[in-house]
């Protein structure tokens, strides 16, 4: 399925760890990332995952035909302060959205904060970023994209979709992966050199939640509701509430309406 020598030519990747089948590329990336002796960025790539994980307690079900991979990345505290780490997942979301726009109608590709990638309002890709225990400068960014796997006709069809569901075209997974890696390479270097500003601009153009009334569940169990005013220059979600604007730095958007 994958042309590994072509992938090895990617500007971003220094080492590849490929598997036909794996529980979760994020689990494998966390394991290798913690082992020390590895060239970074490392790409962990699997044709199939049997225990893919989503954000929170969610699972990420993947049959063959989807693109599932994780990157182990490293950046010093000077280049990327810990408090800005969540921006990497937002940059990855922008990269996936830009990549998909090369194949599908660009105006249909949007981002739902923090980093769900939507096509026509339905989820086509997700990102799971995790810290590596014991390492302060290294972390994992896992990306899943529904490419040639069909969702139409399944119970998930109302909320999820895939590239092949959209236009019936079967695509080379290597090409889609290379496009995402190129976009991410650009966004990642830009983030390290210029900060989050340029990515914030790209994100705003694709923000699905802007002008929608939403409710956000925060990690401490509290909930805040209001009209979404897009994202700020740090990647936080701005909510207009009766008591003024609030910027949320994490949470999950539970409901929305226009
Ligand atoms: C989400 O939307 O909740 C995040 C989904 C992330 C799925 C990807 S698939 C590759 C990598 N390995 C995993 O186990 N999860 C991520």
CSV table of C-alpha atoms and ligand atoms in Angstrom, one decimal:
chain,number,residue,atom,x,y,z
A,1,UNK,CA,0.0,0.0,0.0
A,2,UNK,CA,2.8,2.4,0.9
A,3,UNK,CA,5.9,3.4,-1.1
A,4,UNK,CA,8.3,3.6,1.7
A,5,UNK,CA,11.3,4.8,-0.3
A,6,UNK,CA,9.2,7.7,-1.6
A,7,UNK,CA,8.1,8.5,2.0
A,8,UNK,CA,11.7,8.4,3.1
A,9,UNK,CA,12.3,11.3,0.7
A,10,UNK,CA,10.0,13.5,2.7
A,11,UNK,CA,11.7,16.7,3.9
A,12,UNK,CA,10.2,16.2,7.4
A,13,UNK,CA,10.9,12.6,8.3
A,14,UNK,CA,14.2,11.4,9.6
A,15,UNK,CA,13.2,7.8,10.4
A,16,UNK,CA,10.2,5.5,9.5
A,17,UNK,CA,8.7,2.7,11.6
A,18,UNK,CA,6.3,0.9,9.3
A,19,UNK,CA,3.8,-1.9,10.3
A,20,UNK,CA,1.1,-3.6,8.4
A,21,UNK,CA,-1.0,-3.9,11.5
A,22,UNK,CA,-0.5,-2.2,14.9
A,23,UNK,CA,-2.7,-1.5,17.9
A,24,UNK,CA,-2.2,2.2,17.8
A,25,UNK,CA,0.5,4.2,16.0
A,26,UNK,CA,0.4,6.7,19.0
A,27,UNK,CA,1.1,3.9,21.5
A,28,UNK,CA,4.0,2.7,19.3
A,29,UNK,CA,5.3,6.3,18.9
A,30,UNK,CA,5.1,6.9,22.7
A,31,UNK,CA,7.1,3.7,23.2
A,32,UNK,CA,9.9,4.4,20.6
A,33,UNK,CA,10.0,8.1,21.5
A,34,UNK,CA,10.7,7.2,25.1
A,35,UNK,CA,13.5,4.9,24.2
A,36,UNK,CA,15.9,7.6,23.4
A,37,UNK,CA,17.9,6.2,20.5
A,38,UNK,CA,15.9,7.5,17.6
A,39,UNK,CA,16.2,10.0,14.7
A,40,UNK,CA,13.6,12.7,14.8
A,41,UNK,CA,11.1,13.5,13.4
A,42,UNK,CA,10.1,9.8,13.4
A,43,UNK,CA,7.1,8.6,11.4
A,44,UNK,CA,5.2,5.6,12.7
A,45,UNK,CA,2.9,4.3,10.0
A,46,UNK,CA,0.4,1.5,9.9
A,47,UNK,CA,-1.8,0.0,7.2
A,48,UNK,CA,-4.3,-1.0,9.9
A,49,UNK,CA,-4.9,-0.2,13.6
A,50,UNK,CA,-6.7,-2.6,15.9
A,51,UNK,CA,-6.8,-0.3,18.9
A,52,UNK,CA,-6.7,3.2,17.5
A,53,UNK,CA,-7.4,5.9,20.1
A,54,UNK,CA,-9.2,9.2,19.8
A,55,UNK,CA,-9.3,12.2,22.2
A,56,UNK,CA,-10.5,11.6,25.7
A,57,UNK,CA,-12.0,8.1,26.1
A,58,UNK,CA,-12.9,7.8,22.4
A,59,UNK,CA,-11.8,5.1,20.2
A,60,UNK,CA,-10.7,5.6,16.6
A,61,UNK,CA,-12.0,2.8,14.5
A,62,UNK,CA,-9.9,2.1,11.4
A,63,UNK,CA,-10.4,-0.4,8.7
A,64,UNK,CA,-7.9,-0.7,5.8
A,65,UNK,CA,-7.9,2.2,3.4
A,66,UNK,CA,-7.6,4.9,6.1
A,67,UNK,CA,-4.4,6.8,6.7
A,68,UNK,CA,-3.2,6.4,10.3
A,69,UNK,CA,0.2,7.6,11.4
A,70,UNK,CA,2.0,9.4,14.2
A,71,UNK,CA,5.0,11.7,14.4
A,72,UNK,CA,7.5,11.9,17.2
A,73,UNK,CA,8.6,15.5,17.3
A,74,UNK,CA,11.1,17.4,19.4
A,75,UNK,CA,11.5,21.1,20.2
A,76,UNK,CA,13.4,22.9,22.9
A,77,UNK,CA,11.5,25.1,25.5
A,78,UNK,CA,13.1,28.1,23.8
A,79,UNK,CA,11.7,27.2,20.4
A,80,UNK,CA,8.3,26.0,21.6
A,81,UNK,CA,7.4,26.9,25.2
A,82,UNK,CA,5.4,24.1,26.9
A,83,UNK,CA,2.3,26.4,27.2
A,84,UNK,CA,2.3,26.6,23.4
A,85,UNK,CA,2.4,22.9,22.8
A,86,UNK,CA,-1.3,22.6,22.0
A,87,UNK,CA,-0.6,24.8,19.0
A,88,UNK,CA,1.2,21.9,17.3
A,89,UNK,CA,-2.1,19.9,17.1
A,90,UNK,CA,-3.8,23.0,15.7
A,91,UNK,CA,-1.0,23.4,13.1
A,92,UNK,CA,-1.4,19.7,12.3
A,93,UNK,CA,-5.2,20.2,11.8
A,94,UNK,CA,-4.4,23.1,9.4
A,95,UNK,CA,-1.9,20.9,7.5
A,96,UNK,CA,-4.5,18.1,7.1
A,97,UNK,CA,-7.1,20.7,5.9
A,98,UNK,CA,-4.7,22.2,3.4
A,99,UNK,CA,-3.7,18.8,2.2
A,100,UNK,CA,-7.3,17.7,1.7
A,101,UNK,CA,-8.0,20.9,-0.2
A,102,UNK,CA,-5.7,19.7,-2.9
A,103,UNK,CA,-8.1,16.8,-3.6
A,104,UNK,CA,-11.5,18.0,-2.5
A,105,UNK,CA,-13.5,21.2,-2.8
A,106,UNK,CA,-11.5,23.5,-0.6
A,107,UNK,CA,-14.5,25.4,0.8
A,108,UNK,CA,-15.9,22.2,2.2
A,109,UNK,CA,-12.8,21.5,4.3
A,110,UNK,CA,-13.1,23.0,7.8
A,111,UNK,CA,-11.6,22.8,11.2
A,112,UNK,CA,-13.7,22.2,14.4
A,113,UNK,CA,-11.7,23.4,17.4
A,114,UNK,CA,-9.5,22.2,18.6
A,115,UNK,CA,-8.5,19.9,15.8
A,116,UNK,CA,-11.2,17.9,14.1
A,117,UNK,CA,-11.0,18.1,10.3
A,118,UNK,CA,-14.5,18.3,8.7
A,119,UNK,CA,-15.7,17.8,5.2
A,120,UNK,CA,-19.1,19.3,4.6
A,121,UNK,CA,-19.7,19.4,8.4
A,122,UNK,CA,-18.8,15.7,8.9
A,123,UNK,CA,-15.6,14.4,10.5
A,124,UNK,CA,-13.0,13.2,8.0
A,125,UNK,CA,-9.9,13.4,10.2
A,126,UNK,CA,-8.7,13.7,13.7
A,127,UNK,CA,-5.6,14.5,15.7
A,128,UNK,CA,-4.3,13.1,19.0
A,129,UNK,CA,-1.3,14.9,20.5
A,130,UNK,CA,0.3,13.3,23.6
A,131,UNK,CA,3.3,14.0,25.8
A,132,UNK,CA,5.9,11.3,26.2
A,133,UNK,CA,6.3,10.6,29.9
A,134,UNK,CA,9.8,11.4,31.2
A,135,UNK,CA,10.6,13.7,28.2
A,136,UNK,CA,9.9,17.4,28.3
A,137,UNK,CA,10.9,18.3,24.8
A,138,UNK,CA,9.5,15.3,22.9
A,139,UNK,CA,5.9,14.5,22.1
A,140,UNK,CA,3.7,12.6,19.7
A,141,UNK,CA,1.2,13.9,17.1
A,142,UNK,CA,-1.1,11.2,15.8
A,143,UNK,CA,-3.2,11.8,12.7
A,144,UNK,CA,-6.1,9.7,11.2
A,145,UNK,CA,-7.7,10.5,7.9
A,146,UNK,CA,-10.5,8.7,6.2
A,147,UNK,CA,-9.3,8.2,2.7
A,148,UNK,CA,-10.4,5.0,0.9
A,149,UNK,CA,-12.5,3.6,3.7
A,150,UNK,CA,-16.2,3.9,3.2
A,151,UNK,CA,-18.3,5.2,6.0
A,152,UNK,CA,-21.5,5.8,4.0
A,153,UNK,CA,-24.0,3.1,4.9
A,154,UNK,CA,-22.6,2.6,8.4
A,155,UNK,CA,-24.0,3.9,11.7
A,156,UNK,CA,-21.3,6.7,11.7
A,157,UNK,CA,-22.5,8.1,8.3
A,158,UNK,CA,-24.3,11.0,9.9
A,159,UNK,CA,-21.3,12.3,11.7
A,160,UNK,CA,-18.3,11.1,9.7
A,161,UNK,CA,-17.2,10.8,6.1
A,162,UNK,CA,-14.2,9.8,3.9
A,163,UNK,CA,-12.6,11.0,0.7
A,164,UNK,CA,-14.0,8.1,-1.3
A,165,UNK,CA,-17.5,8.7,0.1
A,166,UNK,CA,-17.3,12.3,-1.1
A,167,UNK,CA,-16.4,11.7,-4.7
A,168,UNK,CA,-15.9,8.0,-5.4
A,169,UNK,CA,-12.2,8.3,-6.2
A,170,UNK,CA,-9.8,5.8,-4.7
A,171,UNK,CA,-6.5,7.6,-3.9
A,172,UNK,CA,-2.9,6.5,-3.4
A,173,UNK,CA,-2.3,6.6,0.4
A,174,UNK,CA,1.4,7.4,-0.2
A,175,UNK,CA,0.4,10.6,-2.2
A,176,UNK,CA,-2.1,11.7,0.4
A,177,UNK,CA,0.5,11.1,3.2
A,178,UNK,CA,3.2,12.9,1.3
A,179,UNK,CA,0.9,15.9,0.8
A,180,UNK,CA,0.1,16.0,4.5
A,181,UNK,CA,3.7,15.6,5.6
A,182,UNK,CA,4.7,18.5,3.2
A,183,UNK,CA,2.0,20.7,4.6
A,184,UNK,CA,2.9,19.9,8.2
A,185,UNK,CA,6.6,20.4,7.5
A,186,UNK,CA,5.8,23.9,6.3
A,187,UNK,CA,3.5,24.7,9.3
A,188,UNK,CA,5.8,23.2,11.9
A,189,UNK,CA,8.9,25.2,10.7
A,190,UNK,CA,6.7,28.3,10.5
A,191,UNK,CA,5.5,27.7,14.1
A,192,UNK,CA,9.1,27.4,15.4
A,193,UNK,CA,10.3,30.4,13.5
A,194,UNK,CA,7.4,32.8,13.6
A,195,UNK,CA,5.1,31.5,16.3
A,196,UNK,CA,1.4,30.7,15.9
A,197,UNK,CA,0.3,33.9,14.1
A,198,UNK,CA,0.5,32.6,10.5
A,199,UNK,CA,-1.3,29.3,11.4
A,200,UNK,CA,-4.0,31.3,13.3
A,201,UNK,CA,-4.8,33.2,10.1
A,202,UNK,CA,-5.2,29.9,8.1
A,203,UNK,CA,-7.2,28.4,10.9
A,204,UNK,CA,-9.6,31.3,11.1
A,205,UNK,CA,-10.4,30.9,7.4
A,206,UNK,CA,-11.5,27.4,8.0
A,207,UNK,CA,-13.0,27.6,11.5
A,208,UNK,CA,-16.3,25.7,11.4
A,209,UNK,CA,-17.5,27.1,14.8
A,210,UNK,CA,-17.2,30.8,14.2
A,211,UNK,CA,-20.6,32.6,14.6
A,212,UNK,CA,-22.2,29.4,16.0
A,213,UNK,CA,-23.7,29.1,19.5
A,214,UNK,CA,-21.8,26.4,21.3
A,215,UNK,CA,-21.3,24.7,24.6
A,216,UNK,CA,-17.8,23.7,25.7
A,217,UNK,CA,-17.1,21.1,28.4
A,218,UNK,CA,-13.9,21.9,30.2
A,219,UNK,CA,-11.5,19.4,31.8
A,220,UNK,CA,-12.6,20.5,35.3
A,221,UNK,CA,-16.2,19.4,34.5
A,222,UNK,CA,-17.5,22.9,34.1
A,223,UNK,CA,-19.4,24.0,31.0
A,224,UNK,CA,-19.4,27.3,29.2
A,225,UNK,CA,-21.8,28.4,26.5
A,226,UNK,CA,-21.8,31.3,24.1
A,227,UNK,CA,-21.3,32.5,20.5
A,228,UNK,CA,-18.0,31.4,19.0
A,229,UNK,CA,-15.9,34.3,17.8
A,230,UNK,CA,-13.1,32.2,16.3
A,231,UNK,CA,-9.7,31.6,17.7
A,232,UNK,CA,-7.2,34.1,19.3
A,233,UNK,CA,-3.6,34.5,18.3
A,234,UNK,CA,-2.5,31.7,20.7
A,235,UNK,CA,-5.0,29.1,19.5
A,236,UNK,CA,-7.6,29.6,22.2
A,237,UNK,CA,-11.3,29.5,21.3
A,238,UNK,CA,-13.1,32.8,21.9
A,239,UNK,CA,-16.6,32.6,23.3
A,240,UNK,CA,-18.9,35.6,23.6
A,241,UNK,CA,-20.8,35.0,26.8
A,242,UNK,CA,-23.2,37.3,28.7
A,243,UNK,CA,-20.4,38.2,31.1
A,244,UNK,CA,-18.0,39.1,28.2
A,245,UNK,CA,-15.5,37.3,25.9
A,246,UNK,CA,-13.7,34.3,27.3
A,247,UNK,CA,-10.7,32.5,25.7
A,248,UNK,CA,-10.7,28.8,26.3
A,249,UNK,CA,-7.5,26.9,26.1
A,250,UNK,CA,-8.8,23.4,26.2
A,251,UNK,CA,-12.1,21.5,26.3
A,252,UNK,CA,-14.4,19.7,24.0
A,253,UNK,CA,-17.3,21.3,22.0
A,254,UNK,CA,-20.4,19.4,22.8
A,255,UNK,CA,-23.1,21.0,20.8
A,256,UNK,CA,-23.5,23.8,18.4
A,257,UNK,CA,-26.2,25.4,16.3
A,258,UNK,CA,-26.1,28.3,13.8
B,1,LIG,C1,-9.9,12.3,17.6
B,1,LIG,O1,-10.4,12.9,16.7
B,1,LIG,O2,-10.4,12.0,18.6
B,1,LIG,C2,-8.4,12.0,17.4
B,1,LIG,C3,-8.3,10.8,16.5
B,1,LIG,C4,-6.8,10.4,16.2
B,1,LIG,C5,-6.7,9.1,15.5
B,1,LIG,C6,-5.2,8.9,15.1
B,1,LIG,S1,-5.1,7.5,14.0
B,1,LIG,C7,-3.3,7.5,14.2
B,1,LIG,C8,-3.1,7.8,15.6
B,1,LIG,N1,-3.0,6.6,16.4
B,1,LIG,C9,-4.1,6.5,17.3
B,1,LIG,O3,-4.3,5.6,18.1
B,1,LIG,N2,-4.8,7.7,17.2
B,1,LIG,C10,-4.3,8.6,16.2
